[in-house]
Structures are given as C-alpha cells and as structure tokens.
Tab-separated table of C-alpha atoms and ligand atoms in Angstrom:
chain	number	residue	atom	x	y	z
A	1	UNK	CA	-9.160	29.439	9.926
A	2	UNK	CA	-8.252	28.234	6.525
A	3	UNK	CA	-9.355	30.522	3.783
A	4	UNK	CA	-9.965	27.570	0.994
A	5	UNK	CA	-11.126	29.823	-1.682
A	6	UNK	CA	-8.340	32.271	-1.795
A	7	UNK	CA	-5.571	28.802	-1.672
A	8	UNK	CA	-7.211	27.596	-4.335
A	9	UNK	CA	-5.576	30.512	-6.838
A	10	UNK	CA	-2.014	29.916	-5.342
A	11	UNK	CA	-3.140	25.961	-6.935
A	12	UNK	CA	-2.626	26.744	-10.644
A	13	UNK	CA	-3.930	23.290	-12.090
A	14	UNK	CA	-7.259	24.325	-9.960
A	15	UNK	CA	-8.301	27.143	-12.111
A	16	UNK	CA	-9.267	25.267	-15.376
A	17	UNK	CA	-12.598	23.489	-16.462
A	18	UNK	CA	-12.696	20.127	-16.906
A	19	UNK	CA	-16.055	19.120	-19.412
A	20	UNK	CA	-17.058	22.575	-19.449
A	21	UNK	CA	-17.275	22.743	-15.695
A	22	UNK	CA	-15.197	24.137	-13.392
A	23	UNK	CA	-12.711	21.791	-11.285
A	24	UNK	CA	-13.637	19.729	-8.501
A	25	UNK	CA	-10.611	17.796	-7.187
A	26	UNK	CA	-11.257	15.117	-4.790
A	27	UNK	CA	-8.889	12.787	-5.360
A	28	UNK	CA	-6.457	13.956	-2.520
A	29	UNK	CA	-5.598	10.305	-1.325
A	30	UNK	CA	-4.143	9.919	-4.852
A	31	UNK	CA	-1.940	12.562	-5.015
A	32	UNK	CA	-2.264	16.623	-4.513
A	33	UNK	CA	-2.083	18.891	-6.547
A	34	UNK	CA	1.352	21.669	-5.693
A	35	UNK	CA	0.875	25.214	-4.758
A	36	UNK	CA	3.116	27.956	-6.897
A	37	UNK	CA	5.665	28.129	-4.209
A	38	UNK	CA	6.459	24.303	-4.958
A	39	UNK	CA	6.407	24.401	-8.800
A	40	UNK	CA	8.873	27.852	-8.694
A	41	UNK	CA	11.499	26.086	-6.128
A	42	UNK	CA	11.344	22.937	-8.763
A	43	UNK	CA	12.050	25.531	-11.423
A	44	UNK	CA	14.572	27.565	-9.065
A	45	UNK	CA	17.050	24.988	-7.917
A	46	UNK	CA	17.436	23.555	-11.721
A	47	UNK	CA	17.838	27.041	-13.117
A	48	UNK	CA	20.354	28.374	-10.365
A	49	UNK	CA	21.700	25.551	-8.202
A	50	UNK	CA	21.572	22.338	-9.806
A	51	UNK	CA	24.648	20.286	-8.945
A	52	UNK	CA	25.133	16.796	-7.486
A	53	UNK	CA	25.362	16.383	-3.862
A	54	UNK	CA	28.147	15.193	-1.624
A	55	UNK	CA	30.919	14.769	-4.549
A	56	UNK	CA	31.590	18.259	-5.855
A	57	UNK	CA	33.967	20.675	-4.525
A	58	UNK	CA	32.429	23.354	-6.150
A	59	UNK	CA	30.192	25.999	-5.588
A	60	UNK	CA	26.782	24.915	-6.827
A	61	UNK	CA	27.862	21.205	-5.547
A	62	UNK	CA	28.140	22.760	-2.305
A	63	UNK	CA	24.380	25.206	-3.093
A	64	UNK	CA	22.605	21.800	-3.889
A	65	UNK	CA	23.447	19.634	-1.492
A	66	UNK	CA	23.502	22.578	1.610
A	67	UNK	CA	19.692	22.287	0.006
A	68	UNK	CA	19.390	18.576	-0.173
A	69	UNK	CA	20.590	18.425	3.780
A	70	UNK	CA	18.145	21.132	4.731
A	71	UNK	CA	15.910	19.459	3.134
A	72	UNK	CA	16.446	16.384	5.674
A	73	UNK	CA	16.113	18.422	8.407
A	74	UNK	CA	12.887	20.181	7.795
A	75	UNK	CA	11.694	17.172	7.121
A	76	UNK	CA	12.970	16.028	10.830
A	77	UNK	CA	11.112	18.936	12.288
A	78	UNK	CA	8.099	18.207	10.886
A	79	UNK	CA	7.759	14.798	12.101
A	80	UNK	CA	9.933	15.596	15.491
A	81	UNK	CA	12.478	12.994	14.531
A	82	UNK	CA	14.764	13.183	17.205
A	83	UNK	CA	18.078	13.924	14.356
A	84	UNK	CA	18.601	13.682	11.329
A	85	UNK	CA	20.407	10.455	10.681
A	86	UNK	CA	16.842	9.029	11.179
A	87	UNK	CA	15.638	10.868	8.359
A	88	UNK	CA	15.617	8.612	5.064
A	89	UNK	CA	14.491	10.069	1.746
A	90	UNK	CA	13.206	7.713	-0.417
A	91	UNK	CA	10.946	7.045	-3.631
A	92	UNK	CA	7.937	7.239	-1.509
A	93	UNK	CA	5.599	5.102	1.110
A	94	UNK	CA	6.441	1.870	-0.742
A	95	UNK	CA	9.660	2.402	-1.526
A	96	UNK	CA	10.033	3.136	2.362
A	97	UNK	CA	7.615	0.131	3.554
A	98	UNK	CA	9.814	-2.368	1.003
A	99	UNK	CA	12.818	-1.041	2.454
A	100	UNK	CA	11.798	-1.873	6.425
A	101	UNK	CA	10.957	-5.422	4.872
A	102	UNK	CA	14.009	-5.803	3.315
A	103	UNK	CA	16.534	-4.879	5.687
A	104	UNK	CA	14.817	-4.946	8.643
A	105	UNK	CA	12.634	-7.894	7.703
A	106	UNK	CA	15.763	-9.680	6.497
A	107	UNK	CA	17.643	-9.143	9.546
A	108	UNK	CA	15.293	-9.121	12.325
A	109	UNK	CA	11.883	-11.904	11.290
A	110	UNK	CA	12.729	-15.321	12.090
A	111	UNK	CA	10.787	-18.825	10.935
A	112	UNK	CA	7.364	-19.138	13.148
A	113	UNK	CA	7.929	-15.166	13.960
A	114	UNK	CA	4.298	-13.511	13.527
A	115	UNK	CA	3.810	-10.159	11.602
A	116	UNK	CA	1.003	-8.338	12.628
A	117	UNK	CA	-0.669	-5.724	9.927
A	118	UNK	CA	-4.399	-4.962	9.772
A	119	UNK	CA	-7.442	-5.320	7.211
A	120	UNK	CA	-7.306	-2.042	6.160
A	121	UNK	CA	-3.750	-1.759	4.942
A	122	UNK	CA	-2.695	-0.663	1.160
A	123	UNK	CA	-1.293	-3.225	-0.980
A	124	UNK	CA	2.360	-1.433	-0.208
A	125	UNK	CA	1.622	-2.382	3.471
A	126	UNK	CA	0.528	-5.615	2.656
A	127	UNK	CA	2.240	-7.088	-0.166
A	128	UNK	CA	5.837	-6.211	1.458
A	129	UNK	CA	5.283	-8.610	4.172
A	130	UNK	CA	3.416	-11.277	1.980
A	131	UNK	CA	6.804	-11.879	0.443
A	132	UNK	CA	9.201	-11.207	3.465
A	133	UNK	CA	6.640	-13.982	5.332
A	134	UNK	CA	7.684	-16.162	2.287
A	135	UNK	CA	10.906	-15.576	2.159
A	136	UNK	CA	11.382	-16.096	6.022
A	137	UNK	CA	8.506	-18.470	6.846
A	138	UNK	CA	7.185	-16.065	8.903
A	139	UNK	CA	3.209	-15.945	9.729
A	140	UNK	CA	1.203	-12.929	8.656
A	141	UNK	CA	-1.612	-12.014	10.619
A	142	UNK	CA	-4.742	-9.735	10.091
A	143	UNK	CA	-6.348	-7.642	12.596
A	144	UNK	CA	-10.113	-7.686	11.963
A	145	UNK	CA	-11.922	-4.517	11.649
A	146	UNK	CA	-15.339	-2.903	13.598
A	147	UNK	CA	-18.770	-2.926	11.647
A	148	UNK	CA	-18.151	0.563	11.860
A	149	UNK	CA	-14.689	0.320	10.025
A	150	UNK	CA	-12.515	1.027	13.135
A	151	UNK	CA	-9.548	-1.173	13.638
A	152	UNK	CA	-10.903	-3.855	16.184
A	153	UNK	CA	-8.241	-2.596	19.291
A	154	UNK	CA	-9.408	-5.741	21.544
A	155	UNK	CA	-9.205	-7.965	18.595
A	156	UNK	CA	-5.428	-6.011	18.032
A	157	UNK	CA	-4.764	-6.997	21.985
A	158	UNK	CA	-4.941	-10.967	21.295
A	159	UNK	CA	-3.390	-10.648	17.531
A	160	UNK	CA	-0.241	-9.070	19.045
A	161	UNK	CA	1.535	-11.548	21.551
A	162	UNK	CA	5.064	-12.536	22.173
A	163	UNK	CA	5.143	-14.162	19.162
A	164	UNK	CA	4.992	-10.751	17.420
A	165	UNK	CA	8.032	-10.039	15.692
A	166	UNK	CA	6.232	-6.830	13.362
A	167	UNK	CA	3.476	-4.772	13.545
A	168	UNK	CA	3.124	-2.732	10.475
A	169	UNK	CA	-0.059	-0.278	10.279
A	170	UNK	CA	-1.960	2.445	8.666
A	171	UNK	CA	-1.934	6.025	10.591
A	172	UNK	CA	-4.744	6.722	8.518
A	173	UNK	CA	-7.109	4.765	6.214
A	174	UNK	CA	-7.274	5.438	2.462
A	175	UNK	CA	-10.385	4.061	1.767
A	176	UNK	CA	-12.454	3.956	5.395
A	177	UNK	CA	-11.757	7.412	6.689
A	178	UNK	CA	-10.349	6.324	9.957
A	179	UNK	CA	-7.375	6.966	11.804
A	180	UNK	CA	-6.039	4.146	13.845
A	181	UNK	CA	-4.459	4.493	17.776
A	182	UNK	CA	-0.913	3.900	16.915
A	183	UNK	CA	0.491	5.196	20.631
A	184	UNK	CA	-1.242	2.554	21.503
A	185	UNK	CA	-0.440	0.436	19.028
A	186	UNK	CA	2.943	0.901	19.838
A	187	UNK	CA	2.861	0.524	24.038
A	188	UNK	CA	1.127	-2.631	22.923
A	189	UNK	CA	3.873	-3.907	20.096
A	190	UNK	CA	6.716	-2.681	22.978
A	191	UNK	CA	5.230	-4.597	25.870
A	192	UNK	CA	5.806	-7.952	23.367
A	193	UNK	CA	9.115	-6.800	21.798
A	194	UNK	CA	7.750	-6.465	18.404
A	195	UNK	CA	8.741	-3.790	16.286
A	196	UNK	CA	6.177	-1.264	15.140
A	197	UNK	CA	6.063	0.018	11.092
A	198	UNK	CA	3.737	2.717	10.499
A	199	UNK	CA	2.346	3.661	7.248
A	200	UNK	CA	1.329	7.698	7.600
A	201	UNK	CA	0.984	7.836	3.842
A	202	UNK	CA	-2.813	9.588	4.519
A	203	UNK	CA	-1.800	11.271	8.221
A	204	UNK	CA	1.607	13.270	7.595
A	205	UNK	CA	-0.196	15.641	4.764
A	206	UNK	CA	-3.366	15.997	6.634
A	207	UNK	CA	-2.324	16.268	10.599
A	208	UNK	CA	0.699	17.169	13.249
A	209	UNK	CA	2.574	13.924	13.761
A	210	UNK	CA	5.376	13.393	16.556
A	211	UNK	CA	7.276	10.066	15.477
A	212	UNK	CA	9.068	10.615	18.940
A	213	UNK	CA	5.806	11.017	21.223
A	214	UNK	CA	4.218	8.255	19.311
A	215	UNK	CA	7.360	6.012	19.942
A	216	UNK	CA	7.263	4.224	16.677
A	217	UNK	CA	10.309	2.475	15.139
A	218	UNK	CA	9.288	3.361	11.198
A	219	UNK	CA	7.706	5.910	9.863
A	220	UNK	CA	6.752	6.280	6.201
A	221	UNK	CA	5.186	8.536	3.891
A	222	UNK	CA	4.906	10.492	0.514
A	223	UNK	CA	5.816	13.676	-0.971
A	224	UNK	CA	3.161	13.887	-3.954
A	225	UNK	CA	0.202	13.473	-1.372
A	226	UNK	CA	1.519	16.765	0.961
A	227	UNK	CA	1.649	19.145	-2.336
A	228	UNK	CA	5.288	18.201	-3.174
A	229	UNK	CA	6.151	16.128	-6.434
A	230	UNK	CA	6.008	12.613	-7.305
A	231	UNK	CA	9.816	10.886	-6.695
A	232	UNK	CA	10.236	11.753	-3.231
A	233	UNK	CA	9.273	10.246	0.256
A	234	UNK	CA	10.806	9.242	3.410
A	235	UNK	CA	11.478	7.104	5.660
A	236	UNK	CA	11.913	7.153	9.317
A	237	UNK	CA	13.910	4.807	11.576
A	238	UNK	CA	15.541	4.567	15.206
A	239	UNK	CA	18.683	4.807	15.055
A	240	UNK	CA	18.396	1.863	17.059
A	241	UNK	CA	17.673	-0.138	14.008
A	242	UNK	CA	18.468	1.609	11.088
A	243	UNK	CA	22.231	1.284	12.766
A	244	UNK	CA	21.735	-2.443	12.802
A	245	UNK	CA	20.187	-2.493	9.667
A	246	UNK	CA	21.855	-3.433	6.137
A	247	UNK	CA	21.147	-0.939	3.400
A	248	UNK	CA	18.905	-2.135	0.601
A	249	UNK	CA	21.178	-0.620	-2.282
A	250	UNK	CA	24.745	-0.628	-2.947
A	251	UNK	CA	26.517	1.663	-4.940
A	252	UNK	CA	28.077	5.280	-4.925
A	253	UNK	CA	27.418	7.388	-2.408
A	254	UNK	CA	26.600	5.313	0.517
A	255	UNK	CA	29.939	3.514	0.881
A	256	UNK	CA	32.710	4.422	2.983
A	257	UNK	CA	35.802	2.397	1.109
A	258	UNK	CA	35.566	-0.068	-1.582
A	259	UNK	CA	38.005	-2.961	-2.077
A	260	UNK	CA	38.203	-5.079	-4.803
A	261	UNK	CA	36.179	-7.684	-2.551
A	262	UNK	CA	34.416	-6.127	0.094
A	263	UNK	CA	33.451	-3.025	1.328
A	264	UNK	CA	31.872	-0.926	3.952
A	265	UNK	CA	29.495	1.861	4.409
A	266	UNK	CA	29.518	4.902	5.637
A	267	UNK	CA	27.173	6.620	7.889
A	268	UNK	CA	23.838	7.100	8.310
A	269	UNK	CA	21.459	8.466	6.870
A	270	UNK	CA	23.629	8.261	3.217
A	271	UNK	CA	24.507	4.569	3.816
A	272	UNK	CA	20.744	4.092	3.025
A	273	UNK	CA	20.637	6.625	-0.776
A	274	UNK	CA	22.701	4.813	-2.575
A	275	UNK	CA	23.103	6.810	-6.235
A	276	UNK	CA	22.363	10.097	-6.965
A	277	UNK	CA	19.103	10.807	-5.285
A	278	UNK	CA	16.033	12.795	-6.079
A	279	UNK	CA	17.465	16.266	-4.875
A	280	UNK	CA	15.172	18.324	-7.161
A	281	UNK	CA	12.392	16.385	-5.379
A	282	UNK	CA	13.549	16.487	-1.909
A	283	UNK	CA	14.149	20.120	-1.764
A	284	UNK	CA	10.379	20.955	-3.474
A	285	UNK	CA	9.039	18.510	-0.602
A	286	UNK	CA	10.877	21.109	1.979
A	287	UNK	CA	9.246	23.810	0.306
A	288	UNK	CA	5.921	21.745	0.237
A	289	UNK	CA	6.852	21.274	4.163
A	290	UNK	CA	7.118	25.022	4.571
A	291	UNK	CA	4.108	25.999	2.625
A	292	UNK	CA	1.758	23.575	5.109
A	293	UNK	CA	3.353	24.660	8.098
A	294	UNK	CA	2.836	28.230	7.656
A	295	UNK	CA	-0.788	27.486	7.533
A	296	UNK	CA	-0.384	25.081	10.251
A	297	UNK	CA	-0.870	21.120	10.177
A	298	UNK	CA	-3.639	21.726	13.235
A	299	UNK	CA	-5.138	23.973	10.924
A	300	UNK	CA	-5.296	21.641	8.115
A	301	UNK	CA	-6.547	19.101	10.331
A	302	UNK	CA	-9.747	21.748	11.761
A	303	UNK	CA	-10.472	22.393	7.967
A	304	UNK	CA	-11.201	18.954	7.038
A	305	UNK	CA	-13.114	18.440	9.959
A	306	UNK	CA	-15.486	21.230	9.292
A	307	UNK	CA	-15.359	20.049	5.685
A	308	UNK	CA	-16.749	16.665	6.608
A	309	UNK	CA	-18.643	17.785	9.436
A	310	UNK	CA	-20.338	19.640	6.291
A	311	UNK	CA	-20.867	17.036	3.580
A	312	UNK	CA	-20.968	13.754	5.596
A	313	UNK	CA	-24.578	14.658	6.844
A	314	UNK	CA	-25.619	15.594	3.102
A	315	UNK	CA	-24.361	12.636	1.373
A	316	UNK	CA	-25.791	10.504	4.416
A	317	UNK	CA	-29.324	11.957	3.377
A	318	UNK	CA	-28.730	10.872	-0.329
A	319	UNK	CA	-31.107	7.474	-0.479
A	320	UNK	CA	-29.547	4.690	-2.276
A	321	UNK	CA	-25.745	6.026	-1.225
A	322	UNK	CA	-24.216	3.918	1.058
A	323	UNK	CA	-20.835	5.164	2.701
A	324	UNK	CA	-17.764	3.289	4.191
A	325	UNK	CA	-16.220	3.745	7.460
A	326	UNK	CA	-17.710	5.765	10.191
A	327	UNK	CA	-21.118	7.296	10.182
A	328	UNK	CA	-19.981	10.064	12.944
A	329	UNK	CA	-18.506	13.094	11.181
A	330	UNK	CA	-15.902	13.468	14.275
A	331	UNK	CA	-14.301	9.834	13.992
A	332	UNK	CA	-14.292	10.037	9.981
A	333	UNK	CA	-11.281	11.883	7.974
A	334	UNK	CA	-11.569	13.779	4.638
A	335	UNK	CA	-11.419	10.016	2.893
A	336	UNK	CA	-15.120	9.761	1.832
A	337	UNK	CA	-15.290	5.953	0.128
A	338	UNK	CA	-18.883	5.318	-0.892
A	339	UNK	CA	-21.374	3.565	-3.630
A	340	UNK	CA	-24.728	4.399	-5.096
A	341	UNK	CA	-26.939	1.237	-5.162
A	342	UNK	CA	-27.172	-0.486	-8.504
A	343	UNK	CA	-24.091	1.436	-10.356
A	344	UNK	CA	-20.634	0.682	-11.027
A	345	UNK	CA	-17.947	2.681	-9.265
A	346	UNK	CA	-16.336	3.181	-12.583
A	347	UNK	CA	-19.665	4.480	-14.031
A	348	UNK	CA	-20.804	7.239	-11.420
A	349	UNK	CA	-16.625	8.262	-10.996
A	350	UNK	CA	-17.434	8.792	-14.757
A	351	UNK	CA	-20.528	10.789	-14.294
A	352	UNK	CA	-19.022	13.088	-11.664
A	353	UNK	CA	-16.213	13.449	-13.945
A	354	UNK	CA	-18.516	14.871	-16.711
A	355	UNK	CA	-19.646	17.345	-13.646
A	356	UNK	CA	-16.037	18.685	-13.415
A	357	UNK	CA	-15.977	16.372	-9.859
A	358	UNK	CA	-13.026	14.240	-9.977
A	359	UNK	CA	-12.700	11.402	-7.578
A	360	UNK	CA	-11.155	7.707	-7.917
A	361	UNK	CA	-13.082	4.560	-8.109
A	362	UNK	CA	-11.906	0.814	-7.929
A	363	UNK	CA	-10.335	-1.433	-5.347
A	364	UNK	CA	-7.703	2.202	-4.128
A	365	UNK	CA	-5.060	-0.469	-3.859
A	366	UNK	CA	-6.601	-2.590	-0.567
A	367	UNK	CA	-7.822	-5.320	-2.354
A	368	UNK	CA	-7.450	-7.651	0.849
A	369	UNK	CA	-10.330	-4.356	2.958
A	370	UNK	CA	-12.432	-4.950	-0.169
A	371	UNK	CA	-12.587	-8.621	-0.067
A	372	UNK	CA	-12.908	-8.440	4.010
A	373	UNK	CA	-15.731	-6.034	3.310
A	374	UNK	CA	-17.498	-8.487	0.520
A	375	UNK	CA	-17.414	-5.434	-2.467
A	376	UNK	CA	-15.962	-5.470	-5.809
A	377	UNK	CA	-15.300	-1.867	-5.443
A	378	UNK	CA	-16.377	1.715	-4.309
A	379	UNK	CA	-16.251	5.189	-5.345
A	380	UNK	CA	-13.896	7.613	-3.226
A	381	UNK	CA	-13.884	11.394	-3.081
A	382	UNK	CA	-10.766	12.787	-1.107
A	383	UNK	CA	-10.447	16.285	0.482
A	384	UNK	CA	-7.787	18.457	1.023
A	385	UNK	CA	-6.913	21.904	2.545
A	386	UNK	CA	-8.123	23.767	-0.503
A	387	UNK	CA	-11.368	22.174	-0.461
A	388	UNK	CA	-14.078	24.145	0.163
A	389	UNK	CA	-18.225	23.744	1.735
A	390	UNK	CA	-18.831	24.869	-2.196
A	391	UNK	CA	-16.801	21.764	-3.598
A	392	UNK	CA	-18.577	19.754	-1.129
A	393	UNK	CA	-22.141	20.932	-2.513
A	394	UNK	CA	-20.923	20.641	-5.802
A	395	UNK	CA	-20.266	16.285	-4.806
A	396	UNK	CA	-23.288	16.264	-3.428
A	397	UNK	CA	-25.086	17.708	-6.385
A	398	UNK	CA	-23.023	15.725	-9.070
A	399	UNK	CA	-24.087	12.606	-7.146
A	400	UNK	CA	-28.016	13.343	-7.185
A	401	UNK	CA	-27.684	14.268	-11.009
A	402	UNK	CA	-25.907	10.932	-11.558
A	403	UNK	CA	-28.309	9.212	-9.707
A	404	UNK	CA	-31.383	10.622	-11.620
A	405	UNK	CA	-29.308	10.170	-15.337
A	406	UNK	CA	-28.905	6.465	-14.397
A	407	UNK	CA	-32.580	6.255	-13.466
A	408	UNK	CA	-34.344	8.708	-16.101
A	409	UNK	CA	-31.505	8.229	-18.826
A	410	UNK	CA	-30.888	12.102	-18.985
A	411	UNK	CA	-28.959	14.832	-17.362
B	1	LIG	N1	-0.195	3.776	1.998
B	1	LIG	C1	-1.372	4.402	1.935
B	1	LIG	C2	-2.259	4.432	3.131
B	1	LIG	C3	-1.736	5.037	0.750
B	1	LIG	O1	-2.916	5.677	0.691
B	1	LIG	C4	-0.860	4.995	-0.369
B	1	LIG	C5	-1.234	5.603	-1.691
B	1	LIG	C6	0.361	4.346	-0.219
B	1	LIG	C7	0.658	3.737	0.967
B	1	LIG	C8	1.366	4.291	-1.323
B	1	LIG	O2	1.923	5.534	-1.522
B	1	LIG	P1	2.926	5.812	-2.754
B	1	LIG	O3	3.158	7.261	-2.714
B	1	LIG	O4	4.142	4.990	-2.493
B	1	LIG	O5	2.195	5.350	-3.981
B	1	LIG	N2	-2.603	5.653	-1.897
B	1	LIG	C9	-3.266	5.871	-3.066
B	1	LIG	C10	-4.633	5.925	-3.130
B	1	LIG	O6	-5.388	5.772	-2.181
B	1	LIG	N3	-4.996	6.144	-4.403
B	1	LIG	O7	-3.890	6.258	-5.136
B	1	LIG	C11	-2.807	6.086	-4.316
C-alpha cells in the first residue's frame, strides 16, 4: 500500500503554502510534479556526464549516450515493447501523435480512406488527423460516447469497417475519468486492416501497460505527466511500420550517408531523432521510470482507486455539483471533471485556488467532448500517487466554502 503522506516529502514543490494554505495539487492530468530522485539525476548528468550522444569518441560522449540508450530501454520495459528499435523518444504525446500522422498518415491514408478517433479525444488526438484528412481527403469519423461517458463500444463496432484505414484513441480520458477497451479496440481495428494509434498520455503514469499484449501499432505518451520533466516523450511503433515509415525530420544524426543530392537513413530507432535530442530529459524520464516502478504501477493504480473510491461519494453528496463521466467509483479514474451550478469554472478553480487546492478549469484541450457534451467548460481536479484521503477532504471542503462565498458573499 502506498504511503501518500510520507511521498509527499520526497515531492519538494509539495511542501510550500500557496495563499497561506498549505498545497493541494490536483492538477495531475496537466503535468506532475518530480520527486528528488528526478530533479538530482537532471542535476547529475549535467554536472558529471554531459556530452552529446552518438558523435563523440570520448569518454563522457560515450557516459551520456550509454545513458541516453538505457534510457530507451527502460523505457521498453516499462511498456513491454518487444525491442528497442520500437522505442521513439520524442517531444511528448503530440509530438508523437503528429509524427504517426505525418509519416504514417502520409504513407499509409488514401482518398475516401476513413479515420476512426472518438469524442473524447484531446485536441493532439484530434487536430493531427483534421489536417492529415485534409491533406489526403480522407474522412474523419467520431465514435459517440455513453450518457454515462463510456466510449459507445457497439456504436465503435459499426464506425470501424473495412473502410477503416486509422483508429486513433485515448487509453484514458482527461476530462471523463474513463479508460477505454483498447484490446478490443485493436482485435476490432485488425479484423478490418486498420491501423490502431493509441494515445496513453493519462494511462502510462497511472497503470501497467503491455503495448505487446494489447497489440497496438502506436503508442504515445509524456514524460512531464509520470514525474519526469517537460521535453521528453515517446513514441511507440511496430517495427512493422515504423520500418516502412519515412522519418518526419531530416538532419544529423538520423542519416546514414549524405550526397550532395540524396541521401539515406540509417537505422531505427535514430532514423526517427533527427538533431541532438533531449538527453538530459530522456535520462530523468528513466529515473522517473525507476522511481514508479519501485512502488509499482499496480500499486499506483490501487491508490487512486481507493482515492476515488473515497472522494467520489463525497463530492456526489455536494448539491448543486454535477460531475462528468461515470457515477461508479470502480469504472471512474483519478480524473474528477465537474461544475457547481450557476458558477464559472474559471471562478470556483479560483476559489479553490485561494484554499491552497489547485485544479484546472476550461475546455482541458477537448473542445470537440465539450461541444458533444453541450458545456462551455468544467472544473477538473486530477489525482496522483501522492494524493492523499486528507487532500481529498480538503477538495471537498474548498468546494462547500466556495459554494457558500458565491451564495452568502463571504468566506
Ligand atoms: N493526450 C491526452 C489524453 C492528454 O491528457 C494530453 C495532455 C495530451 C494528449 C498532450 O500531452 P502533451 O504532453 O503533448 O501536452 N493533457 C493536458 C490536460 O489535460 N491538461 O493539460 C494538459
């Protein structure tokens, strides 16, 4: 069992007060906030091994980029990628999802060819495939949802036909709490010969995840939101395709000769990081990777279950509060979207914020969910594996005290 309060003093940024109130952080969909061990391998590799990779013949050239290609494969254990030529680091989710609808989209999605995504996608899951529909005249399709915020999976079953080319989809919901079926996603996509994309942006921090068992062809997620820095992410691919698959970005690194009028690349996973990449960032996400997995993904996963097994029920007994997704703590993730009748998101993310409680409100980049689900916007609080029942009480509290300012005019 996760001990919550004692993580919370490995989290430095935790410990201060925020409006004379202690911390609350519950905007874990955002971004996380990085556990000592991250922040001191950030400061170890530029103070002793700093180098660039794959160029130098010396000995810290040789330091960093042994790092930067451990890196990769801790990275390929965590999400069981069968090696480590499948293993792409990247900028993060979008820079991942832009990259399957470049080159795979470029290459692969003909004129009349359907893509397949859902209703609850982020705009980097969504706007990708706007443009690669454009630019291939290619027909984007939307998967409806439940009332209860579930991905409709019958609805999914006549979307995605033979004329499926794509199907590109959220693990895990950033605004509804839910996490979607992708195995069967995926045996569904297969039997049409479409290619499945997944987004795990909100499931890689928070649960175990087998890219092999699941049988996806892309995988893609962040860094910043498993307590590693901003910069890095990565993303996944068969070799299958990636193989087949033209890089994005030209430049050093990923070639193999260069003419004066053509060239070629060399192999994967490098033809893909063109430049010098992020290797500061990549080798803080291992250490991110190895902080979570000593505590254990599973466990991570049981913690945020109990967590909203805990609050759910209390902020379902708050009248005038109206929450998103599913009203079952079991089917519902640490993603808590929700609004207080008669107030602005912005205004009671505002209140809790004089509390100390910091969550996010506005559209949480699904602007195409928000429209589907007739709202302008909603408030969101997040958890995380240093969450604990007493931040949850302290939402819950903030959120009556906001409600009775707005109606009495006082704190
Ligand atoms: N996909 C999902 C499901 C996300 O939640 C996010 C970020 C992204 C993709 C994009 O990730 P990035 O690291 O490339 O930015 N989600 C949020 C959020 O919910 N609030 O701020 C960022």
């Amino acid at each position: 069992m996760i001990d919550a309060k004692s993580l919370q003093e490995e989290f430095p940024i935790l410990g201060q007060e925020i409006n004379d109130e202690p911390l609350v952080y519950l905007d874990n969909a955002a971004t996380t906030q990085k556990p000592k061990a991250v922040l001191q391998t950030i400061e170890d590799y530029y103070y002793k091994a700093n180098a660039n990779v794959h160029r130098g013949v010396h000995s810290l050239a040789e330091r960093a980029t042994k790092k930067y290609e451990a890196a990769r494969e801790k990275v390929r254990q965590l999400i069981h990628a069968h090696e480590r030529a499948e293993v792409l680091f990247t900028r993060g989710t979008t820079t991942s999802l832009n990259w399957i609808a470049q080159s795979f989209g470029d290459a692969f999605i003909h004129e009349g060819d359907e893509i397949v995504i859902s209703y609850m996608e982020h705009h980097s899951n969504v706007v990708p495939w706007q443009q690669l529909a454009k630019r291939r005249k290619a027909v984007l399709k939307y998967i409806p949802l439940t009332k209860d915020g579930f991905l409709d999976i019958d609805e999914a079953r006549k979307q995605i036909t033979d004329k499926t080319a794509l199907v590109a989809i959220a693990h895990a919901s950033n605004v509804l709490g839910v996490i979607n079926p992708i195995e069967e996603l995926t045996q569904l996509a297969h039997k049409h010969q479409a290619v499945i994309a997944v987004d795990g942006a909100q499931a890689v921090p928070h649960m175990p995840v087998d890219v092999e068992k699941l049988d996806v062809d892309f995988y893609a997620f962040s860094g910043h939101k498993m307590c590693g820095p901003t910069g890095i992410g990565v993303l996944y691919g068969k070799r299958y395709w990636l193989e087949q698959m033209e890089p994005v970005e030209f430049g050093g690194e990923m070639i193999d000769f260069v003419h004066p009028y053509e060239s070629t690349w060399t192999e994967l996973p490098w033809k893909f990081e063109a430049g010098t990449p992020n290797i500061a960032g990549s080798i803080a996400l291992a250490s991110a990777i190895d902080y979570l997995t000593k505590i254990g993904f599973a466990e991570i996963y049981q913690h945020e279950k109990e967590l909203v097994n805990y609050v759910l029920p209390r902020l379902q007994a708050i009248d005038g509060l109206t929450i998103y997704g599913p009203p079952e703590p079991r089917d519902h993730t640490g993603v808590i979207a929700f609004n207080l009748d008669g107030l602005h998101p912005h205004d009671v993310a505002s209140a809790l914020d004089m509390e100390g409680v910091a969550v996010r409100a506005g559209h949480h980049c699904a602007q195409p969910l928000l429209e589907y689900l007739d709202l302008a916007a909603t408030t969101r609080a997040s958890f995380y594996l240093y969450n604990t029942k007493e931040d949850a009480d302290r939402l819950v509290e903030a959120i009556k005290v906001t409600k009775e300012f707005f109606k009495n005019g006082t704190f």
